Amino acid sequence: MASKMMQWSVDTPNQDFGGMSYAEAPVPSVGENEVLVKFQAASLNFRDLAIAKGTFPFAHKYPIVPASDGAGVVVEVGSRVREFKKGDAILTIFNQAHQFGDIDPYAASSGVGGTIDGTLRQYGIYPELGLVKAPKNLDAVEASTLPCAALTSWNALFGLKSLKPGQIVLVQGTGGVSIFGLQFAKAAGATVIATTSSAGKAERLKQMGADHVINYKTTPNWGEAARQLTPNQAGVDYIIEVGGQGTLEQSLKCIKMDGIISVIGFLGSSDKPQPGLLEALSNICTVRGVYVGSRAMFQQMVQAIEATDLHPVVDSHVFSLEQTKQAYEHMAAQKHFGKVVVKIE
């Protein structure tokens, strides 16, 4: 095996990703509880762009090897490792210390690509409990999309109260979390309302199974429009809220009594005064922050993906490791549909 590898590093924050460098580094050596992974693919999340730009509000440091999401194959295991063997297909866990149950401040500060070196490199070392086996029905490019966006979506729909067949889910836009939300909801027998600003993306959402699509540019009061689409105008059971500031007011307009709004993103912006806690009370709903999910939840999701033969939606433009900066720019320009993936040779 090679003693050197190529890897990316975010050395300093920069709005145009100018603080990123690509250089040779030593392949790390394995400790007794550790696993050496040869990465085959990594996928990008909005968080990775925010860390590179210096706008990410949660735990991170510089310099850091970026990206939380990686798929690869085990090339070496430490003497005390029992769960994995050479040749196993694996995935990284987003928050390495979040093993099961509720997240705590320590687990929330253990993010791969934030405080722990990430996956945009040829090899990486992780503790045995920092990895899970990849779904058998997916290749490395597809599997690399799961650690952050898919698990976040799974947590939103099954983490607090499990989504039931016949319930109604609203997803916003066509980013990774929202697309996975659509796929998981349809697999569970739910009705899905999706929002987008693009007629082309609306068609693709319908092809993927969205029952209703609302254009939020032509229908700015989309919350009321979504409520009108529900039986007896009772509202939506689950909302995957990725816009944050820019969309929460409309989400509160369409949530059902005792429904769940899972706040995931901070993508949108708004100059208007924002809804507060009293709006959650007056709508009698749960507004819940979601920060990915635990290792135990990840393993449940992998089982569901295998059982339903669910395949992630990967953007048509797959980049090489050398082209990582172009992948960041492609995602920042919002030219993608589904997950942006870097294939690692």
mmCIF file of C-alpha atoms in Angstrom:
data_model
loop_
_atom_site.group_PDB
_atom_site.id
_atom_site.type_symbol
_atom_site.label_atom_id
_atom_site.label_comp_id
_atom_site.label_asym_id
_atom_site.label_seq_id
_atom_site.Cartn_x
_atom_site.Cartn_y
_atom_site.Cartn_z
ATOM 1 C CA MET A 1 0.000 0.000 0.000
ATOM 2 C CA ALA A 2 1.190 3.539 -0.737
ATOM 3 C CA SER A 3 2.724 5.532 2.114
ATOM 4 C CA LYS A 4 1.501 8.844 0.625
ATOM 5 C CA MET A 5 -1.902 10.039 -0.507
ATOM 6 C CA MET A 6 -3.580 13.148 -1.922
ATOM 7 C CA GLN A 7 -6.000 15.146 0.195
ATOM 8 C CA TRP A 8 -7.870 18.448 0.316
ATOM 9 C CA SER A 9 -7.634 20.849 3.231
ATOM 10 C CA VAL A 10 -9.609 23.964 4.182
ATOM 11 C CA ASP A 11 -6.772 26.059 5.606
ATOM 12 C CA THR A 12 -8.603 29.374 6.049
ATOM 13 C CA PRO A 13 -12.190 30.481 5.393
ATOM 14 C CA ASN A 14 -12.727 32.297 2.082
ATOM 15 C CA GLN A 15 -15.967 33.304 0.309
ATOM 16 C CA ASP A 16 -14.703 31.989 -3.057
ATOM 17 C CA PHE A 17 -13.221 28.736 -1.648
ATOM 18 C CA GLY A 18 -9.732 30.260 -2.096
ATOM 19 C CA GLY A 19 -8.652 28.915 1.309
ATOM 20 C CA MET A 20 -8.701 25.294 0.067
ATOM 21 C CA SER A 21 -5.532 23.442 -0.913
ATOM 22 C CA TYR A 22 -4.788 20.046 -2.512
ATOM 23 C CA ALA A 23 -1.558 18.368 -1.457
ATOM 24 C CA GLU A 24 0.248 15.147 -0.641
ATOM 25 C CA ALA A 25 0.022 13.778 2.920
ATOM 26 C CA PRO A 26 1.170 10.590 4.704
ATOM 27 C CA VAL A 27 -1.290 7.689 4.902
ATOM 28 C CA PRO A 28 -2.183 7.435 8.620
ATOM 29 C CA SER A 29 -1.332 4.287 10.592
ATOM 30 C CA VAL A 30 -3.931 2.164 12.397
ATOM 31 C CA GLY A 31 -4.406 2.040 16.165
ATOM 32 C CA GLU A 32 -5.820 -1.049 17.898
ATOM 33 C CA ASN A 33 -9.469 0.186 17.807
ATOM 34 C CA GLU A 34 -9.197 1.860 14.407
ATOM 35 C CA VAL A 35 -10.017 1.112 10.781
ATOM 36 C CA LEU A 36 -8.103 2.338 7.724
ATOM 37 C CA VAL A 37 -10.470 3.188 4.879
ATOM 38 C CA LYS A 38 -9.629 3.650 1.206
ATOM 39 C CA PHE A 39 -12.204 6.210 0.080
ATOM 40 C CA GLN A 40 -14.036 5.662 -3.212
ATOM 41 C CA ALA A 41 -16.486 8.587 -3.081
ATOM 42 C CA ALA A 42 -17.462 11.609 -0.991
ATOM 43 C CA SER A 43 -20.621 13.711 -1.240
ATOM 44 C CA LEU A 44 -21.023 17.395 -0.438
ATOM 45 C CA ASN A 45 -23.471 19.116 1.890
ATOM 46 C CA PHE A 46 -24.356 22.799 2.322
ATOM 47 C CA ARG A 47 -22.394 22.592 5.601
ATOM 48 C CA ASP A 48 -19.152 21.858 3.694
ATOM 49 C CA LEU A 49 -19.577 25.043 1.667
ATOM 50 C CA ALA A 50 -20.346 27.009 4.846
ATOM 51 C CA ILE A 51 -17.176 25.721 6.572
ATOM 52 C CA ALA A 52 -15.065 26.654 3.537
ATOM 53 C CA LYS A 53 -16.676 30.116 3.450
ATOM 54 C CA GLY A 54 -16.468 30.646 7.233
ATOM 55 C CA THR A 55 -20.242 30.911 7.784
ATOM 56 C CA PHE A 56 -20.922 27.595 9.586
ATOM 57 C CA PRO A 57 -22.436 28.344 13.047
ATOM 58 C CA PHE A 58 -21.496 25.039 14.777
ATOM 59 C CA ALA A 59 -18.247 23.384 15.891
ATOM 60 C CA HIS A 60 -15.401 23.377 13.341
ATOM 61 C CA LYS A 61 -11.703 24.187 13.092
ATOM 62 C CA TYR A 62 -9.012 25.077 10.553
ATOM 63 C CA PRO A 63 -7.099 23.494 8.937
ATOM 64 C CA ILE A 64 -9.439 20.545 8.341
ATOM 65 C CA VAL A 65 -9.805 17.833 5.696
ATOM 66 C CA PRO A 66 -13.357 18.693 4.516
ATOM 67 C CA ALA A 67 -16.578 16.691 3.989
ATOM 68 C CA SER A 68 -18.485 14.469 6.398
ATOM 69 C CA ASP A 69 -19.812 11.954 3.897
ATOM 70 C CA GLY A 70 -17.554 9.203 2.605
ATOM 71 C CA ALA A 71 -17.913 5.691 1.206
ATOM 72 C CA GLY A 72 -14.997 3.343 0.875
ATOM 73 C CA VAL A 73 -13.527 -0.042 1.530
ATOM 74 C CA VAL A 74 -11.679 -1.301 4.618
ATOM 75 C CA VAL A 75 -7.988 -1.939 3.876
ATOM 76 C CA GLU A 76 -6.705 -2.582 7.415
ATOM 77 C CA VAL A 77 -8.175 -3.040 10.922
ATOM 78 C CA GLY A 78 -6.635 -2.678 14.381
ATOM 79 C CA SER A 79 -6.108 -5.714 16.626
ATOM 80 C CA ARG A 80 -9.226 -5.030 18.747
ATOM 81 C CA VAL A 81 -11.638 -4.318 15.889
ATOM 82 C CA ARG A 82 -14.435 -6.934 15.656
ATOM 83 C CA GLU A 83 -17.187 -5.459 13.490
ATOM 84 C CA PHE A 84 -15.232 -4.886 10.271
ATOM 85 C CA LYS A 85 -12.758 -6.837 8.176
ATOM 86 C CA LYS A 86 -10.627 -6.070 5.146
ATOM 87 C CA GLY A 87 -12.773 -5.605 2.042
ATOM 88 C CA ASP A 88 -15.949 -4.424 3.838
ATOM 89 C CA ALA A 89 -17.816 -1.505 2.197
ATOM 90 C CA ILE A 90 -18.294 1.198 4.842
ATOM 91 C CA LEU A 91 -19.657 4.693 5.441
ATOM 92 C CA THR A 92 -18.518 7.405 7.851
ATOM 93 C CA ILE A 93 -20.795 8.594 10.685
ATOM 94 C CA PHE A 94 -21.363 12.367 10.678
ATOM 95 C CA ASN A 95 -21.063 12.954 14.458
ATOM 96 C CA GLN A 96 -18.597 10.279 15.534
ATOM 97 C CA ALA A 97 -19.577 10.349 19.218
ATOM 98 C CA HIS A 98 -23.352 10.162 18.634
ATOM 99 C CA GLN A 99 -23.818 6.418 19.053
ATOM 100 C CA PHE A 100 -27.481 6.121 20.144
ATOM 101 C CA GLY A 101 -30.264 8.074 21.850
ATOM 102 C CA ASP A 102 -30.254 11.844 22.258
ATOM 103 C CA ILE A 103 -27.386 14.013 21.075
ATOM 104 C CA ASP A 104 -25.331 15.925 23.671
ATOM 105 C CA PRO A 105 -22.823 18.807 23.356
ATOM 106 C CA TYR A 106 -19.826 16.456 23.185
ATOM 107 C CA ALA A 107 -21.366 14.384 20.379
ATOM 108 C CA ALA A 108 -22.423 17.551 18.550
ATOM 109 C CA SER A 109 -18.788 18.697 18.481
ATOM 110 C CA SER A 110 -17.494 15.434 16.925
ATOM 111 C CA GLY A 111 -18.374 16.178 13.305
ATOM 112 C CA VAL A 112 -16.347 14.648 10.492
ATOM 113 C CA GLY A 113 -15.100 17.417 8.203
ATOM 114 C CA GLY A 114 -15.714 19.931 11.009
ATOM 115 C CA THR A 115 -13.540 19.031 14.001
ATOM 116 C CA ILE A 116 -12.380 15.578 12.779
ATOM 117 C CA ASP A 117 -10.610 15.171 9.412
ATOM 118 C CA GLY A 118 -13.079 14.342 6.656
ATOM 119 C CA THR A 119 -13.416 12.313 3.500
ATOM 120 C CA LEU A 120 -11.995 14.386 0.622
ATOM 121 C CA ARG A 121 -8.797 12.316 0.594
ATOM 122 C CA GLN A 122 -7.686 8.900 -0.604
ATOM 123 C CA TYR A 123 -7.368 7.257 2.841
ATOM 124 C CA GLY A 124 -8.748 7.944 6.320
ATOM 125 C CA ILE A 125 -8.556 6.433 9.806
ATOM 126 C CA TYR A 126 -11.677 6.208 11.991
ATOM 127 C CA PRO A 127 -12.589 4.372 15.202
ATOM 128 C CA GLU A 128 -14.561 1.160 14.730
ATOM 129 C CA LEU A 129 -17.651 2.887 16.191
ATOM 130 C CA GLY A 130 -17.241 5.807 13.767
ATOM 131 C CA LEU A 131 -18.280 3.700 10.773
ATOM 132 C CA VAL A 132 -21.232 1.607 9.587
ATOM 133 C CA LYS A 133 -21.524 -1.008 6.839
ATOM 134 C CA ALA A 134 -22.864 0.397 3.571
ATOM 135 C CA PRO A 135 -26.157 -0.864 2.098
ATOM 136 C CA LYS A 136 -25.541 -3.904 -0.117
ATOM 137 C CA ASN A 137 -27.791 -2.542 -2.908
ATOM 138 C CA LEU A 138 -25.782 0.674 -3.501
ATOM 139 C CA ASP A 139 -22.482 1.413 -5.226
ATOM 140 C CA ALA A 140 -19.924 3.713 -3.552
ATOM 141 C CA VAL A 141 -21.094 6.868 -5.364
ATOM 142 C CA GLU A 142 -24.718 6.319 -4.239
ATOM 143 C CA ALA A 143 -23.753 5.211 -0.713
ATOM 144 C CA SER A 144 -21.553 8.278 -0.155
ATOM 145 C CA THR A 145 -24.706 10.447 -0.081
ATOM 146 C CA LEU A 146 -26.133 8.849 3.073
ATOM 147 C CA PRO A 147 -24.228 9.995 6.217
ATOM 148 C CA CYS A 148 -25.617 13.544 6.492
ATOM 149 C CA ALA A 149 -28.568 14.333 4.206
ATOM 150 C CA ALA A 150 -30.243 10.926 4.257
ATOM 151 C CA LEU A 151 -29.871 10.392 8.005
ATOM 152 C CA THR A 152 -31.097 13.925 8.735
ATOM 153 C CA SER A 153 -34.210 13.217 6.666
ATOM 154 C CA TRP A 154 -34.710 9.831 8.301
ATOM 155 C CA ASN A 155 -34.483 11.452 11.754
ATOM 156 C CA ALA A 156 -37.021 14.118 10.710
ATOM 157 C CA LEU A 157 -39.572 11.480 9.656
ATOM 158 C CA PHE A 158 -38.877 8.629 12.106
ATOM 159 C CA GLY A 159 -36.754 10.028 14.952
ATOM 160 C CA LEU A 160 -39.382 11.590 17.225
ATOM 161 C CA LYS A 161 -42.633 9.938 16.039
ATOM 162 C CA SER A 162 -42.632 7.456 13.165
ATOM 163 C CA LEU A 163 -44.300 8.549 9.946
ATOM 164 C CA LYS A 164 -47.318 6.360 9.148
ATOM 165 C CA PRO A 165 -48.844 5.368 5.793
ATOM 166 C CA GLY A 166 -51.404 7.914 4.615
ATOM 167 C CA GLN A 167 -49.854 10.848 6.468
ATOM 168 C CA ILE A 168 -48.754 13.984 4.606
ATOM 169 C CA VAL A 169 -45.179 15.268 4.335
ATOM 170 C CA LEU A 170 -44.055 18.615 2.921
ATOM 171 C CA VAL A 171 -40.507 18.960 1.579
ATOM 172 C CA GLN A 172 -38.874 22.210 0.482
ATOM 173 C CA GLY A 173 -36.756 22.459 -2.657
ATOM 174 C CA THR A 174 -34.558 19.849 -4.320
ATOM 175 C CA GLY A 175 -31.492 19.651 -2.072
ATOM 176 C CA GLY A 176 -30.247 16.366 -0.647
ATOM 177 C CA VAL A 177 -32.307 16.363 2.581
ATOM 178 C CA SER A 178 -35.534 17.225 0.764
ATOM 179 C CA ILE A 179 -35.069 14.613 -1.982
ATOM 180 C CA PHE A 180 -34.354 11.910 0.612
ATOM 181 C CA GLY A 181 -37.432 13.095 2.527
ATOM 182 C CA LEU A 182 -39.538 12.600 -0.607
ATOM 183 C CA GLN A 183 -38.078 9.115 -1.184
ATOM 184 C CA PHE A 184 -38.437 7.926 2.425
ATOM 185 C CA ALA A 185 -41.961 9.342 2.687
ATOM 186 C CA LYS A 186 -43.125 7.614 -0.497
ATOM 187 C CA ALA A 187 -41.491 4.337 0.613
ATOM 188 C CA ALA A 188 -43.484 4.617 3.869
ATOM 189 C CA GLY A 189 -46.794 5.148 2.010
ATOM 190 C CA ALA A 190 -47.154 8.878 2.715
ATOM 191 C CA THR A 191 -48.490 11.677 0.493
ATOM 192 C CA VAL A 192 -45.840 14.265 -0.426
ATOM 193 C CA ILE A 193 -46.210 17.973 -1.189
ATOM 194 C CA ALA A 194 -43.008 19.528 -2.567
ATOM 195 C CA THR A 195 -42.056 23.173 -3.162
ATOM 196 C CA THR A 196 -39.669 24.525 -5.805
ATOM 197 C CA SER A 197 -39.174 27.697 -7.865
ATOM 198 C CA SER A 198 -38.310 25.866 -11.098
ATOM 199 C CA ALA A 199 -40.752 24.358 -13.618
ATOM 200 C CA GLY A 200 -38.064 21.881 -14.719
ATOM 201 C CA LYS A 201 -37.403 20.752 -11.146
ATOM 202 C CA ALA A 202 -41.171 20.507 -10.542
ATOM 203 C CA GLU A 203 -41.392 17.945 -13.368
ATOM 204 C CA ARG A 204 -38.553 15.896 -11.877
ATOM 205 C CA LEU A 205 -40.191 15.986 -8.426
ATOM 206 C CA LYS A 206 -43.404 14.630 -9.956
ATOM 207 C CA GLN A 207 -41.454 11.881 -11.739
ATOM 208 C CA MET A 208 -39.986 10.916 -8.350
ATOM 209 C CA GLY A 209 -43.464 10.533 -6.880
ATOM 210 C CA ALA A 210 -44.364 13.932 -5.416
ATOM 211 C CA ASP A 211 -48.178 14.046 -5.274
ATOM 212 C CA HIS A 212 -48.343 17.863 -5.433
ATOM 213 C CA VAL A 213 -45.736 20.504 -6.343
ATOM 214 C CA ILE A 214 -46.124 24.192 -5.456
ATOM 215 C CA ASN A 215 -43.990 26.903 -7.090
ATOM 216 C CA TYR A 216 -43.093 29.194 -4.177
ATOM 217 C CA LYS A 217 -42.117 32.058 -6.519
ATOM 218 C CA THR A 218 -45.507 32.214 -8.249
ATOM 219 C CA THR A 219 -47.339 31.211 -5.023
ATOM 220 C CA PRO A 220 -45.533 33.100 -2.232
ATOM 221 C CA ASN A 221 -48.310 32.169 0.233
ATOM 222 C CA TRP A 222 -47.543 28.481 -0.354
ATOM 223 C CA GLY A 223 -48.362 27.544 3.242
ATOM 224 C CA GLU A 224 -52.052 28.252 2.717
ATOM 225 C CA ALA A 225 -51.914 26.558 -0.704
ATOM 226 C CA ALA A 226 -50.436 23.420 0.867
ATOM 227 C CA ARG A 227 -53.116 23.369 3.588
ATOM 228 C CA GLN A 228 -55.813 23.494 0.883
ATOM 229 C CA LEU A 229 -54.387 20.257 -0.571
ATOM 230 C CA THR A 230 -54.921 18.288 2.677
ATOM 231 C CA PRO A 231 -58.132 16.436 3.678
ATOM 232 C CA ASN A 232 -60.562 18.871 5.371
ATOM 233 C CA GLN A 233 -57.753 21.474 5.101
ATOM 234 C CA ALA A 234 -56.414 20.018 8.364
ATOM 235 C CA GLY A 235 -52.787 20.573 7.390
ATOM 236 C CA VAL A 236 -49.542 18.676 6.914
ATOM 237 C CA ASP A 237 -48.244 16.067 9.409
ATOM 238 C CA TYR A 238 -44.491 16.536 8.827
ATOM 239 C CA ILE A 239 -42.485 19.404 7.347
ATOM 240 C CA ILE A 240 -38.818 19.093 6.429
ATOM 241 C CA GLU A 241 -37.918 22.748 7.008
ATOM 242 C CA VAL A 242 -34.651 23.547 5.208
ATOM 243 C CA GLY A 243 -35.193 27.254 4.505
ATOM 244 C CA GLY A 244 -35.192 28.341 8.150
ATOM 245 C CA GLN A 245 -35.626 32.071 8.445
ATOM 246 C CA GLY A 246 -37.062 32.496 4.966
ATOM 247 C CA THR A 247 -39.736 29.783 5.113
ATOM 248 C CA LEU A 248 -40.791 29.104 8.718
ATOM 249 C CA GLU A 249 -43.719 31.536 8.588
ATOM 250 C CA GLN A 250 -45.258 29.585 5.676
ATOM 251 C CA SER A 251 -44.500 26.217 7.330
ATOM 252 C CA LEU A 252 -46.475 27.323 10.385
ATOM 253 C CA LYS A 253 -49.417 28.202 8.095
ATOM 254 C CA CYS A 254 -49.727 24.634 6.800
ATOM 255 C CA ILE A 255 -48.721 22.429 9.757
ATOM 256 C CA LYS A 256 -51.442 20.199 11.166
ATOM 257 C CA MET A 257 -52.419 20.335 14.821
ATOM 258 C CA ASP A 258 -49.806 18.209 16.647
ATOM 259 C CA GLY A 259 -47.692 18.059 13.492
ATOM 260 C CA ILE A 260 -43.887 18.161 13.480
ATOM 261 C CA ILE A 261 -41.719 20.799 11.803
ATOM 262 C CA SER A 262 -38.121 19.570 11.666
ATOM 263 C CA VAL A 263 -35.837 22.594 11.306
ATOM 264 C CA ILE A 264 -32.730 21.496 9.458
ATOM 265 C CA GLY A 265 -31.380 24.291 7.324
ATOM 266 C CA PHE A 266 -30.367 27.897 7.485
ATOM 267 C CA LEU A 267 -30.572 28.456 3.713
ATOM 268 C CA GLY A 268 -33.293 31.092 3.430
ATOM 269 C CA SER A 269 -33.212 34.712 4.534
ATOM 270 C CA SER A 270 -35.942 37.160 5.384
ATOM 271 C CA ASP A 271 -36.216 40.837 6.314
ATOM 272 C CA LYS A 272 -39.586 40.307 7.984
ATOM 273 C CA PRO A 273 -39.968 39.705 11.744
ATOM 274 C CA GLN A 274 -39.722 35.970 12.327
ATOM 275 C CA PRO A 275 -42.305 33.684 13.947
ATOM 276 C CA GLY A 276 -41.518 32.923 17.577
ATOM 277 C CA LEU A 277 -42.418 30.303 20.170
ATOM 278 C CA LEU A 278 -45.960 31.643 20.555
ATOM 279 C CA GLU A 279 -46.723 30.706 16.952
ATOM 280 C CA ALA A 280 -45.748 27.105 17.738
ATOM 281 C CA LEU A 281 -48.139 27.226 20.706
ATOM 282 C CA SER A 282 -50.996 28.798 18.741
ATOM 283 C CA ASN A 283 -50.555 26.161 16.013
ATOM 284 C CA ILE A 284 -50.186 23.378 18.633
ATOM 285 C CA CYS A 285 -47.213 21.822 16.857
ATOM 286 C CA THR A 286 -43.679 20.626 17.586
ATOM 287 C CA VAL A 287 -40.858 22.703 16.082
ATOM 288 C CA ARG A 288 -37.742 20.586 16.422
ATOM 289 C CA GLY A 289 -34.096 21.129 15.547
ATOM 290 C CA VAL A 290 -32.474 18.077 13.906
ATOM 291 C CA TYR A 291 -28.699 17.564 13.831
ATOM 292 C CA VAL A 292 -28.273 14.462 11.666
ATOM 293 C CA GLY A 293 -28.720 11.279 13.807
ATOM 294 C CA SER A 294 -27.033 8.520 15.788
ATOM 295 C CA ARG A 295 -25.075 5.456 14.667
ATOM 296 C CA ALA A 296 -27.965 3.202 15.800
ATOM 297 C CA MET A 297 -30.416 5.269 13.707
ATOM 298 C CA PHE A 298 -28.011 5.088 10.745
ATOM 299 C CA GLN A 299 -27.992 1.274 10.927
ATOM 300 C CA GLN A 300 -31.826 1.208 10.981
ATOM 301 C CA MET A 301 -31.874 3.450 7.906
ATOM 302 C CA VAL A 302 -29.396 1.195 6.069
ATOM 303 C CA GLN A 303 -31.717 -1.775 6.720
ATOM 304 C CA ALA A 304 -34.682 0.188 5.322
ATOM 305 C CA ILE A 305 -32.715 1.228 2.214
ATOM 306 C CA GLU A 306 -31.812 -2.423 1.545
ATOM 307 C CA ALA A 307 -35.360 -3.669 2.215
ATOM 308 C CA THR A 308 -36.989 -1.134 -0.144
ATOM 309 C CA ASP A 309 -34.090 -1.063 -2.663
ATOM 310 C CA LEU A 310 -34.071 2.730 -2.427
ATOM 311 C CA HIS A 311 -31.449 4.456 -4.610
ATOM 312 C CA PRO A 312 -30.272 7.999 -3.825
ATOM 313 C CA VAL A 313 -30.559 10.720 -6.468
ATOM 314 C CA VAL A 314 -27.065 11.745 -7.569
ATOM 315 C CA ASP A 315 -26.500 14.903 -9.625
ATOM 316 C CA SER A 316 -25.603 14.136 -13.243
ATOM 317 C CA HIS A 317 -22.223 15.867 -12.879
ATOM 318 C CA VAL A 318 -19.875 13.638 -10.805
ATOM 319 C CA PHE A 319 -16.461 15.210 -10.113
ATOM 320 C CA SER A 320 -12.970 13.732 -9.603
ATOM 321 C CA LEU A 321 -10.952 14.372 -6.420
ATOM 322 C CA GLU A 322 -8.796 16.900 -8.303
ATOM 323 C CA GLN A 323 -11.997 18.748 -9.339
ATOM 324 C CA THR A 324 -13.278 19.180 -5.769
ATOM 325 C CA LYS A 325 -13.202 22.977 -5.903
ATOM 326 C CA GLN A 326 -15.321 22.887 -9.090
ATOM 327 C CA ALA A 327 -17.758 20.601 -7.222
ATOM 328 C CA TYR A 328 -18.046 23.243 -4.474
ATOM 329 C CA GLU A 329 -18.659 25.979 -7.070
ATOM 330 C CA HIS A 330 -21.246 23.829 -8.895
ATOM 331 C CA MET A 331 -23.162 23.281 -5.656
ATOM 332 C CA ALA A 332 -22.857 26.929 -4.568
ATOM 333 C CA ALA A 333 -24.350 28.002 -7.915
ATOM 334 C CA GLN A 334 -27.318 25.678 -7.190
ATOM 335 C CA LYS A 335 -26.916 23.991 -10.557
ATOM 336 C CA HIS A 336 -27.437 20.538 -9.076
ATOM 337 C CA PHE A 337 -30.421 18.218 -8.621
ATOM 338 C CA GLY A 338 -29.864 15.649 -5.883
ATOM 339 C CA LYS A 339 -26.453 15.037 -4.332
ATOM 340 C CA VAL A 340 -23.137 16.383 -5.622
ATOM 341 C CA VAL A 341 -20.531 13.589 -5.465
ATOM 342 C CA VAL A 342 -16.749 13.484 -5.796
ATOM 343 C CA LYS A 343 -15.451 10.132 -7.050
ATOM 344 C CA ILE A 344 -12.104 9.190 -5.510
ATOM 345 C CA GLU A 345 -9.728 6.998 -7.523
#
